[in-house]
Short mmCIF file of C-alpha atoms and ligand atoms in Angstrom, two decimals:
data_model
loop_
_atom_site.label_atom_id
_atom_site.label_comp_id
_atom_site.label_asym_id
_atom_site.label_seq_id
_atom_site.Cartn_x
_atom_site.Cartn_y
_atom_site.Cartn_z
CA UNK A 1 3.29 -13.92 7.69
CA UNK A 2 0.78 -16.67 8.44
CA UNK A 3 -2.68 -15.55 9.48
CA UNK A 4 -2.45 -17.54 12.68
CA UNK A 5 0.50 -15.53 13.86
CA UNK A 6 -0.97 -12.24 12.65
CA UNK A 7 -4.19 -12.58 14.62
CA UNK A 8 -3.04 -10.55 17.59
CA UNK A 9 -2.52 -7.54 15.13
CA UNK A 10 -6.21 -7.69 13.99
CA UNK A 11 -9.33 -6.10 15.57
CA UNK A 12 -11.94 -8.39 17.03
CA UNK A 13 -14.33 -7.47 14.22
CA UNK A 14 -11.79 -8.48 11.56
CA UNK A 15 -11.17 -11.83 13.26
CA UNK A 16 -14.94 -12.41 13.53
CA UNK A 17 -15.34 -11.61 9.77
CA UNK A 18 -12.56 -13.94 8.77
CA UNK A 19 -13.82 -16.72 10.93
CA UNK A 20 -16.92 -16.90 8.71
CA UNK A 21 -15.29 -19.34 6.34
CA UNK A 22 -18.42 -19.52 4.21
CA UNK A 23 -19.05 -16.02 2.83
CA UNK A 24 -22.19 -15.59 0.76
CA UNK A 25 -23.16 -12.92 -1.81
CA UNK A 26 -25.95 -10.39 -1.65
CA UNK A 27 -28.78 -10.75 -4.09
CA UNK A 28 -32.22 -9.08 -3.51
CA UNK A 29 -31.46 -8.50 0.18
CA UNK A 30 -30.50 -12.10 0.97
CA UNK A 31 -27.14 -13.71 1.45
CA UNK A 32 -26.87 -16.62 -1.00
CA UNK A 33 -24.38 -19.14 -2.44
CA UNK A 34 -23.71 -19.44 -6.13
CA UNK A 35 -26.46 -21.51 -7.86
CA UNK A 36 -23.75 -24.03 -8.85
CA UNK A 37 -22.39 -24.21 -5.29
CA UNK A 38 -18.93 -23.48 -6.71
CA UNK A 39 -16.52 -21.30 -4.68
CA UNK A 40 -13.28 -19.41 -5.26
CA UNK A 41 -10.36 -19.16 -2.86
CA UNK A 42 -9.29 -15.76 -1.49
CA UNK A 43 -5.58 -15.54 -1.08
CA UNK A 44 -3.47 -13.27 1.21
CA UNK A 45 -0.70 -12.19 -1.15
CA UNK A 46 1.68 -11.57 1.72
CA UNK A 47 1.65 -15.27 2.80
CA UNK A 48 0.07 -17.11 -0.25
CA UNK A 49 -2.37 -18.52 2.36
CA UNK A 50 -6.14 -19.07 1.56
CA UNK A 51 -7.87 -16.81 4.05
CA UNK A 52 -11.52 -17.32 2.88
CA UNK A 53 -13.61 -18.70 0.10
CA UNK A 54 -16.54 -16.83 -1.66
CA UNK A 55 -19.22 -17.97 -4.14
CA UNK A 56 -18.14 -18.34 -7.77
CA UNK A 57 -21.11 -16.59 -9.54
CA UNK A 58 -22.00 -17.56 -13.09
CA UNK A 59 -24.69 -16.69 -15.63
CA UNK A 60 -27.64 -17.92 -13.43
CA UNK A 61 -26.56 -15.79 -10.52
CA UNK A 62 -25.97 -12.84 -12.74
CA UNK A 63 -29.54 -13.28 -14.04
CA UNK A 64 -30.98 -13.28 -10.49
CA UNK A 65 -28.92 -10.25 -9.48
CA UNK A 66 -29.86 -8.24 -12.54
CA UNK A 67 -33.53 -9.13 -12.20
CA UNK A 68 -33.47 -8.09 -8.48
CA UNK A 69 -31.90 -4.71 -9.55
CA UNK A 70 -34.45 -4.28 -12.28
CA UNK A 71 -37.38 -4.98 -9.90
CA UNK A 72 -35.91 -2.59 -7.33
CA UNK A 73 -35.52 0.08 -9.94
CA UNK A 74 -39.04 -0.21 -11.36
CA UNK A 75 -41.15 -0.84 -8.19
CA UNK A 76 -40.93 -1.12 -4.49
CA UNK A 77 -39.77 1.63 -2.14
CA UNK A 78 -36.60 2.79 -3.95
CA UNK A 79 -38.16 4.74 -6.87
CA UNK A 80 -40.52 6.46 -4.47
CA UNK A 81 -37.81 7.72 -2.19
CA UNK A 82 -37.20 11.50 -2.23
CA UNK A 83 -33.75 12.78 -3.07
CA UNK A 84 -33.31 13.67 0.55
CA UNK A 85 -34.08 10.02 1.62
CA UNK A 86 -31.38 8.75 -0.77
CA UNK A 87 -29.01 11.31 0.70
CA UNK A 88 -29.87 10.24 4.25
CA UNK A 89 -29.22 6.56 3.48
CA UNK A 90 -25.92 7.33 1.86
CA UNK A 91 -24.81 9.49 4.77
CA UNK A 92 -25.82 6.67 7.10
CA UNK A 93 -23.78 4.24 5.17
CA UNK A 94 -20.77 6.58 5.31
CA UNK A 95 -21.09 6.76 9.10
CA UNK A 96 -21.35 2.94 9.32
CA UNK A 97 -18.16 2.56 7.24
CA UNK A 98 -16.42 5.12 9.45
CA UNK A 99 -17.41 3.11 12.49
CA UNK A 100 -15.74 0.01 10.92
CA UNK A 101 -12.84 1.89 9.32
CA UNK A 102 -10.14 -0.15 11.11
CA UNK A 103 -11.78 -3.46 10.18
CA UNK A 104 -12.11 -2.39 6.53
CA UNK A 105 -8.38 -1.41 6.54
CA UNK A 106 -7.29 -4.79 7.96
CA UNK A 107 -9.51 -6.80 5.57
CA UNK A 108 -8.17 -4.74 2.63
CA UNK A 109 -4.61 -5.37 3.81
CA UNK A 110 -5.02 -9.13 4.19
CA UNK A 111 -6.96 -9.48 0.81
CA UNK A 112 -4.79 -7.13 -1.29
CA UNK A 113 -1.48 -7.00 0.50
CA UNK A 114 -1.51 -3.20 0.95
CA UNK A 115 -0.51 -1.40 4.09
CA UNK A 116 -3.39 -1.32 6.63
CA UNK A 117 -2.30 2.18 7.73
CA UNK A 118 -2.46 3.48 4.07
CA UNK A 119 -5.76 1.64 3.51
CA UNK A 120 -7.22 3.33 6.59
CA UNK A 121 -6.10 6.83 5.48
CA UNK A 122 -6.51 6.48 1.71
CA UNK A 123 -8.87 3.64 0.68
CA UNK A 124 -11.30 3.78 3.60
CA UNK A 125 -10.99 7.54 4.17
CA UNK A 126 -11.72 8.25 0.43
CA UNK A 127 -14.64 5.82 0.40
CA UNK A 128 -16.24 7.74 3.24
CA UNK A 129 -15.52 11.16 1.69
CA UNK A 130 -16.77 10.14 -1.70
CA UNK A 131 -20.08 8.74 -0.30
CA UNK A 132 -20.64 12.00 1.64
CA UNK A 133 -19.81 14.16 -1.41
CA UNK A 134 -22.03 12.12 -3.71
CA UNK A 135 -24.83 12.04 -1.10
CA UNK A 136 -24.89 15.85 -1.45
CA UNK A 137 -25.66 15.58 -5.18
CA UNK A 138 -28.89 13.60 -4.66
CA UNK A 139 -30.71 16.91 -3.65
CA UNK A 140 -29.11 18.99 -6.36
CA UNK A 141 -30.10 17.08 -9.54
CA UNK A 142 -31.78 19.64 -11.86
CA UNK A 143 -32.78 20.12 -15.48
CA UNK A 144 -33.39 23.38 -17.33
CA UNK A 145 -36.41 25.40 -18.19
CA UNK A 146 -35.90 26.64 -21.71
CA UNK A 147 -37.71 29.24 -23.86
CA UNK A 148 -38.24 27.66 -27.22
CA UNK A 149 -39.21 29.48 -30.42
CA UNK A 150 -40.56 26.73 -32.79
CA UNK A 151 -40.73 29.34 -35.68
CA UNK A 152 -42.62 26.94 -38.10
CA UNK A 153 -45.55 27.00 -35.66
CA UNK A 154 -46.38 30.75 -35.56
CA UNK A 155 -48.51 31.76 -32.59
CA UNK A 156 -48.10 28.47 -30.71
CA UNK A 157 -46.91 28.67 -27.10
CA UNK A 158 -44.87 25.97 -25.29
CA UNK A 159 -43.47 25.22 -21.88
CA UNK A 160 -40.23 23.30 -22.33
CA UNK A 161 -38.01 21.77 -19.71
CA UNK A 162 -35.49 18.97 -19.24
CA UNK A 163 -35.70 16.29 -16.48
CA UNK A 164 -32.71 14.34 -15.36
CA UNK A 165 -33.66 10.69 -14.67
CA UNK A 166 -31.67 7.79 -13.25
CA UNK A 167 -30.19 5.68 -16.11
CA UNK A 168 -31.46 2.42 -14.55
CA UNK A 169 -29.66 -0.75 -13.59
CA UNK A 170 -25.88 -0.24 -13.34
CA UNK A 171 -23.29 -3.00 -13.50
CA UNK A 172 -20.11 -2.02 -11.59
CA UNK A 173 -17.03 -4.16 -12.33
CA UNK A 174 -13.88 -3.15 -10.43
CA UNK A 175 -10.33 -4.19 -10.03
CA UNK A 176 -8.27 -5.38 -7.08
CA UNK A 177 -5.90 -2.37 -6.43
CA UNK A 178 -8.32 -0.25 -4.35
CA UNK A 179 -11.23 -2.62 -3.78
CA UNK A 180 -13.48 -0.68 -1.37
CA UNK A 181 -12.55 2.74 -2.84
CA UNK A 182 -13.33 1.63 -6.41
CA UNK A 183 -16.66 0.18 -5.36
CA UNK A 184 -17.67 3.48 -3.73
CA UNK A 185 -16.44 5.69 -6.50
CA UNK A 186 -19.11 4.05 -8.67
CA UNK A 187 -21.75 3.22 -6.10
CA UNK A 188 -21.82 6.76 -4.84
CA UNK A 189 -22.99 8.50 -7.99
CA UNK A 190 -25.18 5.54 -9.02
CA UNK A 191 -27.16 5.67 -5.76
CA UNK A 192 -27.24 9.40 -5.62
CA UNK A 193 -28.76 9.47 -9.09
CA UNK A 194 -31.45 6.83 -8.10
CA UNK A 195 -30.00 3.89 -10.00
CA UNK A 196 -29.89 0.32 -8.78
CA UNK A 197 -26.69 -1.69 -8.92
CA UNK A 198 -25.06 -5.10 -9.42
CA UNK A 199 -21.52 -4.84 -8.18
CA UNK A 200 -18.82 -7.36 -9.07
CA UNK A 201 -15.56 -6.91 -7.18
CA UNK A 202 -12.37 -8.51 -8.55
CA UNK A 203 -11.97 -12.20 -7.89
CA UNK A 204 -8.69 -11.50 -6.14
CA UNK A 205 -10.22 -9.04 -3.59
CA UNK A 206 -13.96 -9.71 -2.84
CA UNK A 207 -13.98 -9.43 0.93
CA UNK A 208 -14.35 -5.65 1.49
CA UNK A 209 -17.33 -5.57 -0.89
CA UNK A 210 -19.13 -8.25 1.09
CA UNK A 211 -18.45 -6.31 4.29
CA UNK A 212 -19.81 -3.26 2.55
CA UNK A 213 -22.95 -5.31 1.64
CA UNK A 214 -23.57 -5.91 5.38
CA UNK A 215 -23.49 -2.19 6.07
CA UNK A 216 -25.68 -1.44 3.08
CA UNK A 217 -28.30 -3.65 4.65
CA UNK A 218 -27.82 -2.10 8.08
CA UNK A 219 -28.19 1.38 6.58
CA UNK A 220 -31.61 0.37 5.43
CA UNK A 221 -31.28 0.38 1.59
CA UNK A 222 -34.31 -1.59 0.12
CA UNK A 223 -33.58 -5.15 -1.08
CA UNK A 224 -32.29 -5.30 -4.64
CA UNK A 225 -30.93 -1.73 -4.75
CA UNK A 226 -27.38 -2.97 -4.32
CA UNK A 227 -26.60 -6.61 -5.29
CA UNK A 228 -23.10 -7.89 -4.83
CA UNK A 229 -21.88 -10.96 -6.73
CA UNK A 230 -18.47 -12.53 -6.41
CA UNK A 231 -16.84 -14.36 -9.25
CA UNK A 232 -14.27 -14.03 -11.99
CA UNK A 233 -14.34 -12.03 -15.17
CA UNK A 234 -15.08 -14.80 -17.64
CA UNK A 235 -18.01 -16.42 -15.80
CA UNK A 236 -19.45 -13.52 -13.84
CA UNK A 237 -18.18 -10.26 -15.28
CA UNK A 238 -18.81 -11.07 -18.96
CA UNK A 239 -22.46 -12.14 -18.70
CA UNK A 240 -23.14 -9.19 -16.40
CA UNK A 241 -21.81 -6.45 -18.74
CA UNK A 242 -23.65 -8.13 -21.68
CA UNK A 243 -26.98 -8.50 -19.97
CA UNK A 244 -29.65 -6.62 -21.99
CA UNK A 245 -31.43 -5.40 -18.85
CA UNK A 246 -28.28 -3.50 -17.68
CA UNK A 247 -28.50 0.19 -18.65
CA UNK A 248 -25.01 1.19 -17.78
CA UNK A 249 -21.69 -0.39 -17.17
CA UNK A 250 -19.10 1.31 -15.00
CA UNK A 251 -15.73 -0.39 -15.25
CA UNK A 252 -12.26 0.12 -13.95
CA UNK A 253 -9.49 -2.32 -15.06
CA UNK A 254 -7.30 -3.32 -18.03
CA UNK A 255 -7.62 -1.59 -21.42
CA UNK A 256 -8.06 -4.97 -22.98
CA UNK A 257 -11.24 -5.89 -20.93
CA UNK A 258 -12.40 -2.25 -21.19
CA UNK A 259 -12.50 -2.66 -25.03
CA UNK A 260 -14.38 -5.91 -24.81
CA UNK A 261 -16.95 -4.17 -22.55
CA UNK A 262 -17.29 -1.23 -24.85
CA UNK A 263 -17.88 -3.44 -27.84
CA UNK A 264 -20.51 -5.57 -26.05
CA UNK A 265 -22.20 -2.40 -24.65
CA UNK A 266 -22.84 -0.92 -28.11
CA UNK A 267 -24.89 -3.97 -29.04
CA UNK A 268 -27.47 -3.11 -26.33
CA UNK A 269 -26.77 0.68 -26.38
CA UNK A 270 -25.75 0.27 -22.76
CA UNK A 271 -24.10 3.42 -21.49
CA UNK A 272 -20.57 2.97 -20.24
CA UNK A 273 -17.74 4.59 -18.29
CA UNK A 274 -14.37 2.95 -18.68
CA UNK A 275 -11.36 3.95 -16.45
CA UNK A 276 -8.44 1.95 -17.94
CA UNK A 277 -4.67 1.66 -17.88
CA UNK A 278 -2.00 4.35 -17.81
CA UNK A 279 1.72 5.04 -18.39
CA UNK A 280 1.86 8.40 -16.62
CA UNK A 281 4.88 10.65 -17.09
CA UNK A 282 6.56 12.47 -14.22
CA UNK A 283 8.40 15.56 -15.70
CA UNK A 284 11.05 17.36 -13.65
CA UNK A 285 12.18 20.70 -14.98
CA UNK A 286 15.59 22.16 -14.38
CA UNK A 287 14.66 24.61 -11.68
CA UNK A 288 13.37 21.87 -9.38
CA UNK A 289 15.10 21.04 -6.10
CA UNK A 290 16.51 17.52 -6.86
CA UNK A 291 15.67 16.10 -3.33
CA UNK A 292 12.06 17.24 -3.51
CA UNK A 293 11.70 15.91 -7.09
CA UNK A 294 13.16 12.50 -6.11
CA UNK A 295 10.87 12.12 -3.11
CA UNK A 296 7.92 13.04 -5.36
CA UNK A 297 8.90 10.67 -8.12
CA UNK A 298 9.43 7.81 -5.64
CA UNK A 299 6.03 8.35 -4.20
CA UNK A 300 4.43 8.58 -7.65
CA UNK A 301 5.68 5.15 -8.69
CA UNK A 302 6.02 3.16 -5.42
CA UNK A 303 2.65 4.04 -3.78
CA UNK A 304 0.49 0.95 -3.56
CA UNK A 305 3.54 -0.97 -4.89
CA UNK A 306 3.08 0.57 -8.36
CA UNK A 307 -0.39 -1.02 -8.70
CA UNK A 308 -2.06 2.33 -9.46
CA UNK A 309 -3.63 3.25 -12.77
CA UNK A 310 -2.14 6.73 -12.62
CA UNK A 311 1.26 5.57 -11.27
CA UNK A 312 4.07 7.84 -12.45
CA UNK A 313 5.92 5.11 -14.28
CA UNK A 314 7.96 7.22 -16.77
CA UNK A 315 10.37 9.74 -15.13
CA UNK A 316 11.76 12.49 -17.40
CA UNK A 317 14.30 14.78 -15.78
CA UNK A 318 16.06 17.71 -17.23
CA UNK A 319 19.69 16.65 -18.01
CA UNK A 320 21.08 19.25 -15.72
CA UNK A 321 19.80 17.38 -12.62
CA UNK A 322 19.11 13.96 -14.06
CA UNK A 323 21.96 12.12 -12.35
CA UNK A 324 21.17 13.65 -8.91
CA UNK A 325 17.46 12.90 -9.09
CA UNK A 326 17.82 9.35 -10.34
CA UNK A 327 20.48 8.57 -7.72
CA UNK A 328 18.15 9.86 -4.99
CA UNK A 329 15.15 7.91 -6.29
CA UNK A 330 17.33 4.70 -6.42
CA UNK A 331 18.45 5.41 -2.81
CA UNK A 332 14.84 5.79 -1.66
CA UNK A 333 13.96 2.54 -3.51
CA UNK A 334 16.86 0.65 -1.92
CA UNK A 335 15.93 1.79 1.54
CA UNK A 336 12.15 1.12 1.45
CA UNK A 337 11.29 -1.50 4.05
CA UNK A 338 9.40 -4.38 2.49
CA UNK A 339 6.87 -6.51 4.39
CA UNK A 340 3.34 -7.43 5.01
CA UNK A 341 0.78 -4.70 5.37
CA UNK A 342 -0.10 -5.17 9.00
CA UNK A 343 3.51 -4.14 9.91
CA UNK A 344 3.34 -0.31 10.23
CA UNK A 345 6.98 -0.01 9.23
CA UNK A 346 6.46 -1.71 5.89
CA UNK A 347 6.42 0.59 2.84
CA UNK A 348 6.51 -1.93 -0.01
CA UNK A 349 4.04 -4.91 0.20
CA UNK A 350 3.42 -7.88 -2.05
CA UNK A 351 1.91 -7.67 -5.49
CA UNK A 352 -1.60 -8.96 -5.82
CA UNK A 353 -0.98 -12.42 -7.22
CA UNK A 354 1.64 -14.80 -8.63
CA UNK A 355 0.60 -13.99 -12.28
CA UNK A 356 1.07 -10.25 -11.54
CA UNK A 357 4.53 -10.95 -9.91
CA UNK A 358 5.55 -12.99 -12.98
CA UNK A 359 4.28 -10.25 -15.25
CA UNK A 360 6.13 -7.51 -13.55
CA UNK A 361 9.35 -9.52 -13.37
CA UNK A 362 9.10 -10.42 -17.04
CA UNK A 363 8.91 -6.62 -17.82
CA UNK A 364 12.08 -6.08 -15.77
CA UNK A 365 13.85 -8.83 -17.71
CA UNK A 366 12.64 -7.51 -21.09
CA UNK A 367 13.99 -4.06 -20.12
CA UNK A 368 17.46 -5.56 -19.34
CA UNK A 369 17.43 -7.62 -22.56
CA UNK A 370 16.55 -4.53 -24.64
CA UNK A 371 19.54 -2.66 -23.13
CA UNK A 372 18.21 -0.80 -20.01
CA UNK A 373 20.41 -0.45 -16.97
CA UNK A 374 19.17 -1.54 -13.56
CA UNK A 375 19.95 1.19 -11.01
CA UNK A 376 17.92 -0.25 -8.08
CA UNK A 377 15.88 -3.36 -7.26
CA UNK A 378 14.99 -5.76 -10.01
CA UNK A 379 14.79 -8.95 -7.84
CA UNK A 380 11.99 -10.98 -6.32
CA UNK A 381 12.29 -11.18 -2.58
CA UNK A 382 12.95 -14.43 -0.81
CA UNK A 383 10.04 -13.81 1.55
CA UNK A 384 6.98 -15.99 1.06
CA UNK A 385 4.41 -13.94 -0.84
CA UNK A 386 4.48 -12.03 -4.21
CA UNK A 387 7.26 -9.47 -3.41
CA UNK A 388 9.48 -7.59 -5.88
CA UNK A 389 11.99 -4.99 -4.81
CA UNK A 390 11.18 -1.40 -5.96
CA UNK A 391 13.08 -1.07 -9.28
CA UNK A 392 14.57 1.89 -11.14
CA UNK A 393 15.91 1.54 -14.78
CA UNK A 394 17.90 4.01 -16.86
CA UNK A 395 19.47 4.04 -20.32
CA UNK A 396 16.00 3.50 -21.65
CA UNK A 397 14.52 4.53 -25.01
CA UNK A 398 10.98 5.01 -26.25
CA UNK A 399 10.99 1.79 -28.33
CA UNK A 400 11.40 -0.48 -25.27
CA UNK A 401 8.44 -2.42 -23.94
CA UNK A 402 9.05 -1.06 -20.47
CA UNK A 403 8.59 2.47 -21.87
CA UNK A 404 5.42 1.62 -23.73
CA UNK A 405 3.33 -0.90 -21.87
CA UNK A 406 1.65 -0.64 -18.46
CA UNK A 407 3.68 -2.68 -15.95
CA UNK A 408 1.48 -2.16 -12.92
CA UNK A 409 4.18 -2.81 -10.45
CA UNK A 410 6.98 -0.84 -8.67
CA UNK A 411 9.13 -0.31 -11.73
CA UNK A 412 10.32 3.13 -12.83
CA UNK A 413 12.09 4.08 -16.10
CA UNK A 414 14.14 7.25 -16.07
CA UNK A 415 15.23 9.34 -19.08
CA UNK A 416 16.88 12.76 -19.43
CA UNK A 417 15.55 15.60 -21.60
CA UNK A 418 16.89 18.95 -22.78
CA UNK A 419 14.26 20.82 -24.57
CA UNK A 420 10.83 21.83 -23.32
CA UNK A 421 9.18 21.22 -26.70
CA UNK A 422 10.62 17.69 -26.85
CA UNK A 423 9.26 16.81 -23.41
CA UNK A 424 5.62 17.36 -24.22
CA UNK A 425 5.97 15.12 -27.24
CA UNK A 426 7.82 12.50 -25.24
CA UNK A 427 5.24 12.56 -22.42
CA UNK A 428 2.46 12.07 -24.92
CA UNK A 429 4.29 9.27 -26.78
CA UNK A 430 2.01 6.47 -25.40
CA UNK A 431 -1.45 5.21 -26.24
CA UNK A 432 -2.46 6.10 -22.73
CA UNK A 433 -3.39 9.52 -21.25
CA UNK A 434 -4.56 9.14 -17.63
CA UNK A 435 -2.27 11.38 -15.55
CA UNK A 436 1.00 13.35 -15.63
CA UNK A 437 2.93 15.46 -13.19
CA UNK A 438 5.16 18.42 -13.69
CA UNK A 439 7.65 19.40 -10.99
CA UNK A 440 8.78 23.03 -11.26
CA UNK A 441 8.12 26.39 -9.77
CA UNK A 442 8.64 28.14 -13.11
CA UNK A 443 5.06 29.36 -13.64
CA UNK A 444 5.53 30.27 -17.25
CA UNK A 445 7.08 26.92 -18.27
CA UNK A 446 4.53 24.95 -16.26
CA UNK A 447 1.61 26.85 -17.75
CA UNK A 448 2.98 26.45 -21.25
CA UNK A 449 3.25 22.64 -20.70
CA UNK A 450 -0.19 21.89 -19.12
CA UNK A 451 -2.28 22.44 -22.29
CA UNK A 452 0.18 20.30 -24.33
CA UNK A 453 -0.15 17.22 -22.11
CA UNK A 454 -2.85 14.79 -23.34
CA UNK A 455 -3.96 13.38 -19.95
CA UNK A 456 -7.11 13.45 -17.90
CA UNK A 457 -5.27 14.97 -14.91
CA UNK A 458 -2.11 17.07 -14.65
CA UNK A 459 -0.61 17.45 -11.25
CA UNK A 460 1.91 20.20 -10.50
CA UNK A 461 4.47 19.46 -7.74
CA UNK A 462 2.38 16.57 -6.55
CA UNK A 463 1.15 13.24 -8.08
CA UNK A 464 -1.87 10.91 -7.64
CA UNK A 465 -3.67 13.48 -5.57
CA UNK A 466 -7.44 12.76 -5.81
CA UNK A 467 -10.48 14.49 -4.40
CA UNK A 468 -14.18 13.52 -4.59
CA UNK A 469 -14.92 16.86 -6.25
CA UNK A 470 -12.36 16.58 -9.10
CA UNK A 471 -13.29 14.39 -12.11
CA UNK A 472 -10.80 11.60 -12.85
CA UNK A 473 -10.40 9.66 -16.05
CA UNK A 474 -8.56 9.21 -19.23
CA UNK A 475 -7.72 10.67 -22.54
CA UNK A 476 -6.95 8.26 -25.42
CA UNK A 477 -6.77 4.56 -24.48
CA UNK A 478 -7.03 5.39 -20.75
CA UNK A 479 -10.78 5.34 -21.01
CA UNK A 480 -14.05 7.09 -21.62
CA UNK A 481 -15.99 9.16 -19.16
CA UNK A 482 -15.08 10.35 -15.62
CA UNK A 483 -15.24 9.04 -12.10
CA UNK A 484 -15.61 11.47 -9.22
CA UNK A 485 -16.95 15.01 -9.34
CA UNK A 486 -20.20 16.25 -10.84
CA UNK A 487 -19.08 14.80 -14.18
CA UNK A 488 -19.45 11.36 -12.68
CA UNK A 489 -22.92 11.90 -11.41
CA UNK A 490 -24.07 13.15 -14.84
CA UNK A 491 -23.03 9.90 -16.38
CA UNK A 492 -25.59 8.01 -14.29
CA UNK A 493 -28.45 10.31 -15.52
CA UNK A 494 -30.46 10.47 -18.74
CA UNK A 495 -31.80 13.68 -20.08
CA UNK A 496 -35.53 13.81 -20.98
CA UNK A 497 -36.78 16.84 -22.94
CA UNK A 498 -40.47 17.78 -22.17
CA UNK A 499 -42.31 20.07 -24.58
CA UNK A 500 -45.82 21.04 -23.54
CA UNK A 501 -48.15 23.02 -25.86
CA UNK A 502 -49.91 25.53 -23.67
P1 LIG B 1 -8.91 -7.08 -15.56
O1 LIG B 1 -9.30 -5.94 -16.41
O2 LIG B 1 -8.94 -8.51 -16.18
O3 LIG B 1 -9.84 -7.13 -14.28
C1 LIG B 1 -10.59 -6.04 -13.79
C2 LIG B 1 -12.00 -6.53 -13.40
O4 LIG B 1 -12.67 -6.99 -14.70
C3 LIG B 1 -12.14 -7.73 -12.58
O5 LIG B 1 -13.28 -7.56 -11.71
C4 LIG B 1 -12.37 -8.92 -13.54
O6 LIG B 1 -13.05 -9.95 -12.85
C5 LIG B 1 -13.20 -8.27 -14.54
N1 LIG B 1 -13.20 -8.88 -15.90
C6 LIG B 1 -12.23 -9.61 -16.44
N2 LIG B 1 -12.56 -10.05 -17.68
C7 LIG B 1 -13.80 -9.54 -17.91
C8 LIG B 1 -14.69 -9.67 -18.95
N3 LIG B 1 -14.44 -10.33 -20.07
N4 LIG B 1 -15.96 -9.11 -18.86
C9 LIG B 1 -16.28 -8.39 -17.70
N5 LIG B 1 -15.49 -8.34 -16.74
C10 LIG B 1 -14.19 -8.87 -16.76
O7 LIG B 1 -7.48 -6.83 -15.01
P2 LIG B 1 -6.42 -7.98 -14.32
O8 LIG B 1 -6.36 -9.15 -15.24
O9 LIG B 1 -6.78 -8.05 -12.90
O10 LIG B 1 -5.08 -7.15 -14.39
C11 LIG B 1 -4.35 -7.13 -15.66
C12 LIG B 1 -3.73 -5.80 -15.96
O11 LIG B 1 -4.76 -4.80 -16.03
C13 LIG B 1 -2.84 -5.21 -14.78
O12 LIG B 1 -1.55 -5.74 -14.88
C14 LIG B 1 -2.91 -3.74 -15.10
O13 LIG B 1 -2.00 -3.43 -16.18
C15 LIG B 1 -4.34 -3.53 -15.62
N6 LIG B 1 -5.17 -3.07 -14.55
C16 LIG B 1 -5.55 -1.74 -14.46
C17 LIG B 1 -6.26 -1.25 -13.45
C18 LIG B 1 -6.65 0.14 -13.28
O14 LIG B 1 -6.78 0.62 -12.21
N7 LIG B 1 -6.85 0.88 -14.36
C19 LIG B 1 -6.68 -2.14 -12.28
C20 LIG B 1 -6.35 -3.51 -12.52
C21 LIG B 1 -5.58 -3.98 -13.57
MG1 LIG B 2 -6.82 -11.49 -2.49
#
């Protein structure tokens, strides 16, 4: 749907934001263009229309942003703020986002293609919750007071304690699947800990971060505490994560780029958190009601059109109920209404970009070439935009590319199993380890399986359920470190040991 004909569906604030054709980026409290003057086009994946342009940051802009973040970290009002002041600013920001929730949801829908209703409930709702949860930690950062012995200094007395100190300037590089939510998952703990930030949203979805920047200013964060640069990975992301004045990189995205970042980080001993790809199994045991399991499995893969790092992309069903469950998932897939995200009836929206559409379709083709059977979907849509029908494939085996590689689209592979011991091994037969779900009410079987699954999160009778208080991250090649929860806050803090001879 063309933007001109969708305008009546948008709030006045969204229209006003989109009418600013010349978006700028936020460096040191000022809205600025890229030093080169270059810009990138922002595309609505539902219509392939250019809806805005943003600055294309490069090395010089990265330099300005990192210097601003460094200055704000070392001097000025930010390091003097008390924890309660950081908490207050963060709570204010959460309130401001809440006040603009509908606008954020609409911007996210136009920029990413996702449903505005889902964006309101999930993306924006979680961003607000995470900020409030992380704001609470600012006043609860504490070290230890430890009785030391130092036996080689008989008679000496010491007072020893640890301090937790903000790690410094944080580079946040995020993907396009949950743009606002990913930004806040990382901004929240960084600001709570007292760090300063340079945030680079994905080049495909920069708009909600820029809107967030406006609210960060309104909330009263001092200049330079949060800098937001727009640009692509090669020209803006790479120089940012390699910058020697960056103390920590927090990244969510592909495993390939995550590895590049990890290698570069070690050169400067930059701390890093990497949340990377996944190939998460959905395991349905024989006692499960097939209808419930099918609804759960469909939700696990088709939510956000499969563009979810923990999407349940490999379905394993006990052979007793395999045919029933797979037929039901296929039926759900066939019946899902497809359309742009401003239509409340639409359940499957477009993929993020033409390259992503091509990539997903080439996986479907490779599956068919390698002998898989298409049970549902498999085709591009003839709508304008980057649509592919929700797809279910059976007759798969572990050597197929569709069973091994992250597809990041609405494509499910389904395989029967017989033996509980086999299933743990099959579920783990992937380089990834982000999430897994088990569907059963057999307590003993479920609890025997949980410790065997090599994944950062195991869900039981649900999938992709996230909460600000529960750490989220990967085993194996799904990453290092955790977002969310206290574990996330810890990763933005250094530990300083203090030993005082008294
Ligand atoms: P990507 O990893 O290239 O992009 C993620 C972010 O990293 C973007 O902000 C990008 O500008 C930045 N970036 C890219 N190259 C960089 C570099 N050399 N240095 C620093 N930053 C860099 O992911 P892309 O190309 O958008 O998607 C490719 C595949 O990655 C997807 O098909 C999917 O399999 C996976 N992916 C996983 C995500 C997750 O949530 N774990 C999110 C997005 C993509
Ligand atoms: Mg876009």
